[in-house]
Coordinates of C-alpha atoms in Angstrom, one line a residue:
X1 CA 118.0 -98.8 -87.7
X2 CA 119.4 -102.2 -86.5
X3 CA 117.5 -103.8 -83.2
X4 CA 119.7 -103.8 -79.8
X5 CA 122.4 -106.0 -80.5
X6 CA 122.2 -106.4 -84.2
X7 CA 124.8 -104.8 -86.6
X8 CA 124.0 -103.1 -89.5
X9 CA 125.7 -105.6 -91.2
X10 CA 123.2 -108.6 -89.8
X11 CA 120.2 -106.1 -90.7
X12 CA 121.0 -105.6 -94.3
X13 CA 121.8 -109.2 -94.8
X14 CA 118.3 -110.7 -92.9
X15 CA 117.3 -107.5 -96.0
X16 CA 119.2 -109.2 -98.8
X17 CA 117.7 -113.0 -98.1
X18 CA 114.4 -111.8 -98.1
X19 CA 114.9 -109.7 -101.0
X20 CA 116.1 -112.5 -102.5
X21 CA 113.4 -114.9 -102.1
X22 CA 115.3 -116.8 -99.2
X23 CA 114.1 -116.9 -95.5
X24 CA 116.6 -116.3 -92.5
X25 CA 115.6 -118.6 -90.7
X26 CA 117.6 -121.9 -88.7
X27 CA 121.3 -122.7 -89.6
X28 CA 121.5 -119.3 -92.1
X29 CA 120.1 -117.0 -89.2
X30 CA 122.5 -118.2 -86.6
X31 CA 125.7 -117.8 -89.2
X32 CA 124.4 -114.5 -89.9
X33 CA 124.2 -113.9 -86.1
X34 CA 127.7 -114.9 -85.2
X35 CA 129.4 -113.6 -88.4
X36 CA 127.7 -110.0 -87.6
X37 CA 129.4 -110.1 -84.3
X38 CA 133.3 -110.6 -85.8
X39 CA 135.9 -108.6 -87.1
X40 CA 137.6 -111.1 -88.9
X41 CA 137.2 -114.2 -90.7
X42 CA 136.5 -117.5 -89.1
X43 CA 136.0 -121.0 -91.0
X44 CA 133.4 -122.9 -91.8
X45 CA 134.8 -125.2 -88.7
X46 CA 135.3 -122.3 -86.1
X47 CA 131.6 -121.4 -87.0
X48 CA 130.6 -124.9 -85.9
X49 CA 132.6 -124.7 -83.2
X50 CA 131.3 -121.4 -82.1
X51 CA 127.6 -122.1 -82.6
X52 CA 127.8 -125.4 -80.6
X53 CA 129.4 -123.3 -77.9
X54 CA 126.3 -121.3 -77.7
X55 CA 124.1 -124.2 -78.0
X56 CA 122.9 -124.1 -81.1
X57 CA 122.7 -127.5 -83.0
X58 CA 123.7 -126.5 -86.6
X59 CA 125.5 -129.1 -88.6
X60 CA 128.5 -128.0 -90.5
X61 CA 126.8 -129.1 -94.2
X62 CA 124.1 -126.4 -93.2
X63 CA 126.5 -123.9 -92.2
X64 CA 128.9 -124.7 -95.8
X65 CA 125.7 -124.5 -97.7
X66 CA 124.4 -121.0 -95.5
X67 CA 127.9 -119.2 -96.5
X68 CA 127.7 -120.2 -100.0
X69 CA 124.7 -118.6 -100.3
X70 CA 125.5 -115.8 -98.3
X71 CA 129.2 -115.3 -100.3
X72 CA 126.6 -115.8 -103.4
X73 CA 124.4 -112.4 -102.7
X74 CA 127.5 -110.9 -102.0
X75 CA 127.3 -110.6 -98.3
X76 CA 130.1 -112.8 -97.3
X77 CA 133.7 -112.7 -98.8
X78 CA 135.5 -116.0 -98.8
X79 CA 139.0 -115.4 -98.0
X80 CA 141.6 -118.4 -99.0
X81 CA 144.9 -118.8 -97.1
X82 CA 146.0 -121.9 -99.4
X83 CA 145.9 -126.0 -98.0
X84 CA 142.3 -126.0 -97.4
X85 CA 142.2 -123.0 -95.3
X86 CA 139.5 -121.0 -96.7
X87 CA 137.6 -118.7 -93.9
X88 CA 134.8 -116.3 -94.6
X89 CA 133.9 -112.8 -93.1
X90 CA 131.3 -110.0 -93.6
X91 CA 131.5 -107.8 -96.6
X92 CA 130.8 -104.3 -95.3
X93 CA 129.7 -101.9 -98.4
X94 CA 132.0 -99.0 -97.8
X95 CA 133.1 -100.2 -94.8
X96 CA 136.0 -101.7 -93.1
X97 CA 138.6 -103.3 -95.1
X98 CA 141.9 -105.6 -94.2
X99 CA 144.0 -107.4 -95.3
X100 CA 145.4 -110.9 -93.1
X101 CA 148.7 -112.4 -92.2
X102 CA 148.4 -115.7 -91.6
X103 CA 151.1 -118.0 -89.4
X104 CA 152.2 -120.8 -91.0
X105 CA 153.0 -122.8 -87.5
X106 CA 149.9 -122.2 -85.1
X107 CA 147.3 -120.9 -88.0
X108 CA 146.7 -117.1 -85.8
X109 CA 145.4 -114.7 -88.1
X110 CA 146.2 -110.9 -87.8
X111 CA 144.4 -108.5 -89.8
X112 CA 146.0 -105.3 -90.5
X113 CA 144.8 -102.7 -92.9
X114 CA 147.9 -99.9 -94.2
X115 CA 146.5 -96.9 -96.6
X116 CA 149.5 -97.1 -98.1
X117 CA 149.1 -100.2 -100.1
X118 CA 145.7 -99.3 -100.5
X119 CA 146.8 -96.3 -102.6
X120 CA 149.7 -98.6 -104.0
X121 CA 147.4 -101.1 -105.0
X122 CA 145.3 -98.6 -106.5
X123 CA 148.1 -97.3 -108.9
X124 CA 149.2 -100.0 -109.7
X125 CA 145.7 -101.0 -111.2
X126 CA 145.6 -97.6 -113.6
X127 CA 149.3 -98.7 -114.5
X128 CA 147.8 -101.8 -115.8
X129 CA 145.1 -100.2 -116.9
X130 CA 142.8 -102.6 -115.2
X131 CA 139.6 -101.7 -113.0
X132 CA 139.7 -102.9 -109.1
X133 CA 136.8 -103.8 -107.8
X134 CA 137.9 -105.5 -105.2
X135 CA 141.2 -107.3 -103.8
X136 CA 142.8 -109.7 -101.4
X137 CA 145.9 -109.4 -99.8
X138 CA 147.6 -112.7 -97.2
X139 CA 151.0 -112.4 -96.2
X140 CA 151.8 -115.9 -95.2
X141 CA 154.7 -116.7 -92.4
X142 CA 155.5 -117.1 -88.8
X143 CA 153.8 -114.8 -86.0
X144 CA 155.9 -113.1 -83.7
X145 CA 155.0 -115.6 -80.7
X146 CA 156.2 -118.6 -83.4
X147 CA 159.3 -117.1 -84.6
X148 CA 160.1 -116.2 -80.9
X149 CA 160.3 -120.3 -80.3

């Protein structure tokens, strides 16, 4: 069971590092911190931004080098929204999934999930005949507030 204010998410990845040899200590304890408190993805530069809000000194080549690791034992998903905009998030075994849309003007990013596509997306891959083990979806375009303007 996860201590008060710690997601499962943050317990089994404090797990994985140790499992894996590496400590959780410093710059890859407070990612795993903040990341275990979203519901979305965030960038490597909202992290920094976030962290330094809390007062936490962590630079942002510690941070890149904590999610690589982390996206490395599988616990983070990278997600890429083209132009440099790659933001990470939890990966939650069995857990939620969603997809983003992404606005092209003021960067918001809504994340949706529709079972649906889900099912879709599955059929598509036994149409292929091709295994999913995963998949990504961004719909890229203007937000409601943008296209409003």
């Amino acid at each position: 069971m996860a201590a008060a204010g710690t997601t499962d998410w943050e317990s089994s990845a404090r797990t994985r590092l140790t499992e894996s040899g590496h400590r959780a200590g410093g710059a890859r304890e407070a990612v795993v911190e903040l990341l275990g408190r979203q519901s979305c993805c965030l960038s490597a530069q909202e992290i920094s931004d976030r962290l330094h809000e809390a007062g936490k000194d962590v630079g942002i080549a510690s941070i890149y080098r904590a999610l690589e690791l982390l996206q490395e034992l599988g616990l983070v998903q990278r997600v890429e929204f083209g132009e440099g905009g790659a933001r990470f998030e939890p990966v939650v075994p069995g857990g939620d999934h969603h997809h983003h849309a992404v606005c092209e003007k003021c960067g918001r990013v809504t994340p949706f999930e529709d079972e649906r596509l889900e099912r879709q997306l599955e059929r598509l891959a036994g149409r292929l005949r091709h295994s999913m083990r995963g998949h990504d979806l961004v719909i890229h375009g203007e937000c409601r507030r943008c296209a409003r303007s």
